[in-house]
Coordinates of C-alpha atoms and ligand atoms in Angstrom, one line a residue:
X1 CA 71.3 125.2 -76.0
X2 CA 70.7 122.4 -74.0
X3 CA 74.1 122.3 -71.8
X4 CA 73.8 122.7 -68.1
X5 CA 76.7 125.4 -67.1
X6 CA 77.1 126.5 -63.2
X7 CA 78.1 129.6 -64.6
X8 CA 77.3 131.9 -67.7
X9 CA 80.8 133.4 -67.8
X10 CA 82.5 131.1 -71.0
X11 CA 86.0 131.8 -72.0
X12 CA 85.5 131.9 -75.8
X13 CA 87.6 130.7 -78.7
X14 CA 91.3 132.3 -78.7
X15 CA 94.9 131.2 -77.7
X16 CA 94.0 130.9 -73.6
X17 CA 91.5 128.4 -74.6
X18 CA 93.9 126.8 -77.2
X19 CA 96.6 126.7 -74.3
X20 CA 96.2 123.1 -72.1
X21 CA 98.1 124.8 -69.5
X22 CA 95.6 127.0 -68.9
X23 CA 92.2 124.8 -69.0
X24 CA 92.5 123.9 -65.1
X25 CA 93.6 127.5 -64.7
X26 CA 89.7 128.6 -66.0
X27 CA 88.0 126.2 -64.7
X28 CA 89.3 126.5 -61.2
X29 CA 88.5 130.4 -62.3
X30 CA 84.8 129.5 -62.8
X31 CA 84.6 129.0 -66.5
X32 CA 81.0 127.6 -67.2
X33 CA 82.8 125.9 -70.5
X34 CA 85.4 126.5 -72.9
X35 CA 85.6 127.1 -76.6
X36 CA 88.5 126.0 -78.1
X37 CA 90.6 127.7 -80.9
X38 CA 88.7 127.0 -84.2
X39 CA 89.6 124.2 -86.8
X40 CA 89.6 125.9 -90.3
X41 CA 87.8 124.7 -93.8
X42 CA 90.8 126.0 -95.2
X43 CA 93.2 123.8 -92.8
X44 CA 90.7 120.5 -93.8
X45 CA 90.7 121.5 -97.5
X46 CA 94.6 122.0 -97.5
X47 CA 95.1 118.3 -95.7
X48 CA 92.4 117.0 -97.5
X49 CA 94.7 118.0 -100.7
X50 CA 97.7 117.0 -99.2
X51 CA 96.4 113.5 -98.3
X52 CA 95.4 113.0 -102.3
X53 CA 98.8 114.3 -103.0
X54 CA 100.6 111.4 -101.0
X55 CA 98.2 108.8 -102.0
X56 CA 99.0 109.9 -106.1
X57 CA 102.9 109.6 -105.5
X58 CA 102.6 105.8 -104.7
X59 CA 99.7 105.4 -107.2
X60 CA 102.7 106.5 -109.8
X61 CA 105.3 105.0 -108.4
X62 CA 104.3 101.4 -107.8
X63 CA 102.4 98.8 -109.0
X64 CA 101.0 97.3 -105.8
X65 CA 100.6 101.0 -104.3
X66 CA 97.5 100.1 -102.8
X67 CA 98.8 97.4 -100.5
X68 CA 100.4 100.0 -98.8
X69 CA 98.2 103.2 -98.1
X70 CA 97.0 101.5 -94.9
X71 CA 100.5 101.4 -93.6
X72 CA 100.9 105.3 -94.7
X73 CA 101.7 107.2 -91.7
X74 CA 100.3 111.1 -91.4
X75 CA 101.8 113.1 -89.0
X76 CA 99.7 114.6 -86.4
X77 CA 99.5 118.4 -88.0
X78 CA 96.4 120.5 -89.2
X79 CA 92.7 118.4 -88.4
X80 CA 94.7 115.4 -86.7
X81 CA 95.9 117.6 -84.1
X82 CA 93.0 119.4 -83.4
X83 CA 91.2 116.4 -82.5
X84 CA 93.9 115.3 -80.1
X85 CA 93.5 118.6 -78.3
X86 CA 89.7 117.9 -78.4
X87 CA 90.0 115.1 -76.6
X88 CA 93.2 116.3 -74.0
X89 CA 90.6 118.9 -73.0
X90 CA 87.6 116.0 -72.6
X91 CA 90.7 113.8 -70.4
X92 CA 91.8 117.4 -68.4
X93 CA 88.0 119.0 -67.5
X94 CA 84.9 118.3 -65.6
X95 CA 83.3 121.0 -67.8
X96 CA 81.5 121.0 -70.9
X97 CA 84.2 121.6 -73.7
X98 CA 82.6 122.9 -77.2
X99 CA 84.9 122.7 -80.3
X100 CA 84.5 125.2 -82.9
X101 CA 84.4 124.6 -86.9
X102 CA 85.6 127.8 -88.9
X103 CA 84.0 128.1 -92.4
X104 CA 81.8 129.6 -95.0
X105 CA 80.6 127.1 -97.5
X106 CA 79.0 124.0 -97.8
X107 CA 81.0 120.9 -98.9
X108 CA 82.8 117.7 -97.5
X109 CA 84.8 119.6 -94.6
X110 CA 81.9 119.6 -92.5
X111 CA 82.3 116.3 -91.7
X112 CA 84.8 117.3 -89.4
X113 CA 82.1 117.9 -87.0
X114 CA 81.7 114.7 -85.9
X115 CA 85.2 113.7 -85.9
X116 CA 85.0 116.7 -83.5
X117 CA 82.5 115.0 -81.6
X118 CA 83.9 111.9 -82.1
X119 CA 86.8 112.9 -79.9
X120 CA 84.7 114.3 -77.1
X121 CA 83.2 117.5 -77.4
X122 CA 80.3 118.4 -75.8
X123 CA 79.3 121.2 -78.7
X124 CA 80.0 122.4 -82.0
X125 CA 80.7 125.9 -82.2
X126 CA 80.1 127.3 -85.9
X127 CA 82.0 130.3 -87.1
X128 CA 80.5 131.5 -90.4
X129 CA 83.5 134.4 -90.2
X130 CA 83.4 136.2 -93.6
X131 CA 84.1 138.8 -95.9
X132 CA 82.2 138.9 -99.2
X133 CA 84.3 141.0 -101.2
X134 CA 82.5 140.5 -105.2
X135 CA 79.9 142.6 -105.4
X136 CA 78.3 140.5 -108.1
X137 CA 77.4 138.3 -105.0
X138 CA 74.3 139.2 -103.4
X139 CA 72.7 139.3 -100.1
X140 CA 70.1 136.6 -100.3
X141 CA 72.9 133.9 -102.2
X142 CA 75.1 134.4 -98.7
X143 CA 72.3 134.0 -96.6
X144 CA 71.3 130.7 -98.6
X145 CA 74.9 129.6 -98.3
X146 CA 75.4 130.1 -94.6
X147 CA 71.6 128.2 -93.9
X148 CA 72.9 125.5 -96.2
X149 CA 75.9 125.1 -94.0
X150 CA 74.2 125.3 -90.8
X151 CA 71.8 122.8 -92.6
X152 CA 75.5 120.1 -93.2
X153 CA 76.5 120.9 -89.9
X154 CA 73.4 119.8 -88.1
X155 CA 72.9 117.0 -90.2
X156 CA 76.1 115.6 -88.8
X157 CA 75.5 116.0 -85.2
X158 CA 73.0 115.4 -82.6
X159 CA 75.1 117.5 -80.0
X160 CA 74.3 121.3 -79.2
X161 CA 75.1 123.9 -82.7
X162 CA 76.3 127.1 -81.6
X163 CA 76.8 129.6 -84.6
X164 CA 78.6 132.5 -84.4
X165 CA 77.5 135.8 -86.7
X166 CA 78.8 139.2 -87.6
X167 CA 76.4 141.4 -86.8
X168 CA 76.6 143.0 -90.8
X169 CA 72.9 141.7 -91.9
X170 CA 70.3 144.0 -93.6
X171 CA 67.7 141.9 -91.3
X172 CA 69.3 140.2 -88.3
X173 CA 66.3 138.9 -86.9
X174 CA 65.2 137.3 -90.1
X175 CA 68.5 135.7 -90.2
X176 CA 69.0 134.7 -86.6
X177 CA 65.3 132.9 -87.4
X178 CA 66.6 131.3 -90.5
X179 CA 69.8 130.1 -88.4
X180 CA 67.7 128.8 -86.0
X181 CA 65.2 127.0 -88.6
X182 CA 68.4 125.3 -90.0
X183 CA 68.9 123.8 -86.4
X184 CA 71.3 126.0 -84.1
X185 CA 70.4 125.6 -81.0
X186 CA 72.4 128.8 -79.9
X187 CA 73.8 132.3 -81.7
X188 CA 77.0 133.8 -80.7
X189 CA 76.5 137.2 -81.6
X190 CA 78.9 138.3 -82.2
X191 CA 82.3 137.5 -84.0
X192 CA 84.7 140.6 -84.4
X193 CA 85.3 141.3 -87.6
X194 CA 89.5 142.3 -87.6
X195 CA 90.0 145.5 -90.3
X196 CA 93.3 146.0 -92.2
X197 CA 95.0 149.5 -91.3
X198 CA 97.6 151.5 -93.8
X199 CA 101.1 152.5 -92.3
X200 CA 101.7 155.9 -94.1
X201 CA 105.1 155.4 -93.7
X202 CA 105.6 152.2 -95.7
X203 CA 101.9 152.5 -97.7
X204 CA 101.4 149.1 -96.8
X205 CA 98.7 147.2 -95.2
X206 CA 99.1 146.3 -91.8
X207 CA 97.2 143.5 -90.4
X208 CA 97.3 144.5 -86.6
X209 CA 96.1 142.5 -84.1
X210 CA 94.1 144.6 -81.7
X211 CA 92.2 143.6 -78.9
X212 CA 89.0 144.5 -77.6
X213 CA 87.7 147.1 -75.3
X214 CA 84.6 147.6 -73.0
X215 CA 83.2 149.9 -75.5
X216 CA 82.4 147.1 -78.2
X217 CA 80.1 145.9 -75.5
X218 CA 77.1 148.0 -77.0
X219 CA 76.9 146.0 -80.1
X220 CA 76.1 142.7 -78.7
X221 CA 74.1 144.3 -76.3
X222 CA 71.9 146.0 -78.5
X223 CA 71.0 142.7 -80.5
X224 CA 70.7 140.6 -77.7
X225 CA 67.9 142.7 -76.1
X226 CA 66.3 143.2 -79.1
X227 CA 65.9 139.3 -80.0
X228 CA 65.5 138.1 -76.3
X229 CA 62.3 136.1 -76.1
X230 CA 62.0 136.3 -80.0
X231 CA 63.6 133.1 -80.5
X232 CA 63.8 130.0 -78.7
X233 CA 67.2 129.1 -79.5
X234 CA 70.4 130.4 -76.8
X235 CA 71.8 133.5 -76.9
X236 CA 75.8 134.0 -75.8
X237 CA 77.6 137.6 -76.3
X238 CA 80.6 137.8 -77.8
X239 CA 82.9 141.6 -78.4
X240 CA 83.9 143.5 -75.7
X241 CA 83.4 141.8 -72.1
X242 CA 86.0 142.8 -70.2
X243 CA 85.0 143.3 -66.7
X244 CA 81.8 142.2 -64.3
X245 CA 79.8 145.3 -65.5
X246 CA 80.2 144.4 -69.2
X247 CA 79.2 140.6 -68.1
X248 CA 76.4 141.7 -66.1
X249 CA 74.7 144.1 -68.2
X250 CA 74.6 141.6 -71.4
X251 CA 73.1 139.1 -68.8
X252 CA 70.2 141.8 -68.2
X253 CA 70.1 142.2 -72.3
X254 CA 69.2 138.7 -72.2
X255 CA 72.4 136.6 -73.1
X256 CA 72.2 133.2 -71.7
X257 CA 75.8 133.1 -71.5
X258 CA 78.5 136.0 -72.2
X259 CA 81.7 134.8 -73.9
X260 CA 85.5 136.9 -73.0
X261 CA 88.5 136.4 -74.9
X262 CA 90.5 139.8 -75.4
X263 CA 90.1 140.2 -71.3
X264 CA 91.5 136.9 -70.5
X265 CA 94.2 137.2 -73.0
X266 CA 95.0 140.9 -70.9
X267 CA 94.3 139.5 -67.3
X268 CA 95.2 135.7 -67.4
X269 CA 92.1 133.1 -66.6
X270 CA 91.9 133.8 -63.3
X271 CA 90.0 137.5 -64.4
X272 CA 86.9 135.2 -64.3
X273 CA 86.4 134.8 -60.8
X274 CA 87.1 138.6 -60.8
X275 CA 83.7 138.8 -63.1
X276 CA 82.2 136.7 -61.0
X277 CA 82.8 138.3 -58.0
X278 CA 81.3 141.4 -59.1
X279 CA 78.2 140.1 -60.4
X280 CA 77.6 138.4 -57.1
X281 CA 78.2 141.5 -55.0
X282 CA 75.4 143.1 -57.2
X283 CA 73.3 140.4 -57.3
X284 CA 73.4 140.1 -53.6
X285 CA 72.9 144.3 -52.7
X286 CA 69.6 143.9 -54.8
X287 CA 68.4 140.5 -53.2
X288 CA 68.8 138.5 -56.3
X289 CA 69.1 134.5 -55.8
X290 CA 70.0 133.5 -59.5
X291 CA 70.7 134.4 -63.0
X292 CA 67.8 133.8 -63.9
X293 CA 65.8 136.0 -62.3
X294 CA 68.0 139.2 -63.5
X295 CA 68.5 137.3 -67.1
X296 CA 66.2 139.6 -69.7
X297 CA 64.6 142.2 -67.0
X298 CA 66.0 144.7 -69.8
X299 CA 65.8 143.6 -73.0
X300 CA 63.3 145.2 -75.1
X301 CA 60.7 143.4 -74.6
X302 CA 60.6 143.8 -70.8
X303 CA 61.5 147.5 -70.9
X304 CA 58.6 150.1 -70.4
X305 CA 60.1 151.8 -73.3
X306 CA 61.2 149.1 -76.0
X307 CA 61.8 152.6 -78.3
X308 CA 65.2 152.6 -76.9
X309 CA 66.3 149.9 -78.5
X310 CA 65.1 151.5 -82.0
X311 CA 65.3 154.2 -85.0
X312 CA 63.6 156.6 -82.6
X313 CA 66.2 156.1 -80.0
X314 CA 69.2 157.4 -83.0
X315 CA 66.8 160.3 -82.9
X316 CA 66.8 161.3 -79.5
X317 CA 70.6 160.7 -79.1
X318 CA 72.0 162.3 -81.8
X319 CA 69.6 165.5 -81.1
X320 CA 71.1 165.4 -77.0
X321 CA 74.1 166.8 -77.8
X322 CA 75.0 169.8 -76.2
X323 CA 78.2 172.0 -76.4
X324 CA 80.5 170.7 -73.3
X325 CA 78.4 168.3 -72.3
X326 CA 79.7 165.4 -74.2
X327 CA 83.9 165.2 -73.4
Ligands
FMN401 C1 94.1 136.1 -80.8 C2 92.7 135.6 -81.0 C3 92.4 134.4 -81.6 C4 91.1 134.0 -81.8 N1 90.8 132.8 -82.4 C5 89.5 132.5 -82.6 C6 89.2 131.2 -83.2 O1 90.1 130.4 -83.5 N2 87.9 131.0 -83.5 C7 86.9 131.8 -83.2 O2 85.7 131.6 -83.4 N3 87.2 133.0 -82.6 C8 88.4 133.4 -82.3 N4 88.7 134.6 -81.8 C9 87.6 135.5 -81.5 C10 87.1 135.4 -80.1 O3 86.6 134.2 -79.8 C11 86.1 136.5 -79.8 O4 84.9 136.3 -80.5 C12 86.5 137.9 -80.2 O5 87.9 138.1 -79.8 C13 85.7 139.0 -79.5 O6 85.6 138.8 -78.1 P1 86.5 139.6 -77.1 O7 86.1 141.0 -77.2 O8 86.2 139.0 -75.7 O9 87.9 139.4 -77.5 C14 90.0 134.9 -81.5 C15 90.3 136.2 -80.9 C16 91.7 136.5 -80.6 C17 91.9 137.9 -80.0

């Protein structure tokens, strides 16, 4: 996406990113960048509101009011914060430090963007996190909306656009296009979509925080060798990179750059240069001098069966199970 990292291992949005003790802690690790802990639409909209609010009580209550909303003094909570920790992490890092916008619709929040530039970051992540829950609402009108917001993003800022997806589209490629029409420079595929659970004892809901595993790997994988050298925009994986391995083999998938928080939040930052480590064993048993040269070899394109990657390959899989074999 236009940012020059000496490494593709990024620690990605979360609380070890969110945690200024621990930015020299992953950089000294090897981070290639950070992405800090999101800023919400919902945490703009609710200050936004809260900001009218204040303003209306002195509107009512005096005459002169106005004489004194300059002099009103907001305390550093919600949006105001986040941009002090924007620009802590500019003051603290020689690395490239993206800040991430959380939000689904178009509107006036997306200014925020360049506030977040404003204060120093290098890049604009864009989480278009959701859950469409009315099934009067179609398809096509979320699609619109989320290229519409991409649009008001970009229009904003001149840095790198990052967006980050869930991977729940009819057509992904048509959509990764779209995103990439609308000016993101990069797609972070992808986000992890966190599911509710009952507890049969108490038949309530449970919102349980769990973290990743290795397994969720596949996911990214799959997309990211599918649309390698389809688009000209970045690619960073996202879900499931916890160890060198997982790192590696989204690197030969075709990700530019491959994005851990669940492992660093398990391991501590320093698990990075235990990543890194491993890749550059490998890299150096088969002769390999950079990235680069490794970064696609198996993505669909560049594989001497690309039906691997497709229907056909659901075919053959489900049809190799044998009794015993598969424990
Ligand atoms: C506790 C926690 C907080 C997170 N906060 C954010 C956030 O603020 N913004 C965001 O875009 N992603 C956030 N994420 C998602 C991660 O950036 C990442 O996409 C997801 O955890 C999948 O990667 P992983 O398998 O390496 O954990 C968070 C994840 C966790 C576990």
């Amino acid at each position: 996406m236009g940012l020059q990292l000496h490494s593709p291992l990024v620690a990605s949005s979360g609380p070890v990113t969110g945690d200024p003790r621990m930015w020299r802690r992953l950089e000294e690790a090897g981070a290639g960048a950070i992405v800090l802990p999101s800023l919400f639409e919902e945490e703009i909209e609710q200050d936004a509101r809260n900001v009218g609010f204040a303003l209306d009580q002195g509107v009512d209550s005096f005459g002169e009011a106005q004489s004194f909303l300059p002099g009103i003094d907001m305390p550093e909570v919600g949006p105001a914060k986040h941009l002090g920790l924007v620009e802590r992490a500019r003051e603290q890092l020689s690395i490239p430090v993206i800040a991430s916008l959380n939000g689904t619709t178009p509107g006036g929040w997306v200014r925020y963007a360049r506030h977040l530039v404003d204060a120093g970051a290098h890049a604009i992540e864009l989480n278009l996190y959701d859950i469409v829950v009315d099934p009067a609402v179609t398809s096509s009108e979320v699609e619109h909306r989320y290229v519409e917001l991409v649009e008001e993003v970009r229009a904003e800022v001149r840095v790198p656009l990052a967006v980050k997806l869930s991977p729940w589209f009819s057509a992904l490629g048509s959509m990764a296009m779209r995103l990439q029409a609308a000016g993101a420079d990069a797609l972070v595929l992808f986000n992890r979509l966190y599911q509710p659970d009952i507890d049969l004892d108490s038949l309530t809901v449970v919102s349980r925080l769990q973290l990743s595993t290795s397994s969720e790997v596949r996911l990214p994988l799959h997309w990211i060798a599918t649309l390698h050298g389809r688009l000209s925009c970045s690619l960073a994986a996202s879900s499931g990179v916890h160890d060198g391995a997982d790192a590696l083999k989204l690197l030969l998938a075709g990700a530019d750059v491959v994005m851990s928080t669940s492992a660093l939040l398990r391991h501590g930052p320093e698990h990075l240069r235990v990543m890194e480590h491993f890749i550059r064993e490998w890299m150096v048993e088969r002769d390999y001098d950079s990235v680069d040269q490794l970064r696609g070899s198996v993505s669909r394109g560049n594989v001497p069966d690309p039906q691997v990657y497709e229907r056909a390959n659901y075919h053959q899989v489900i049809h190799s199970w044998a009794p015993g074999a598969h424990r």
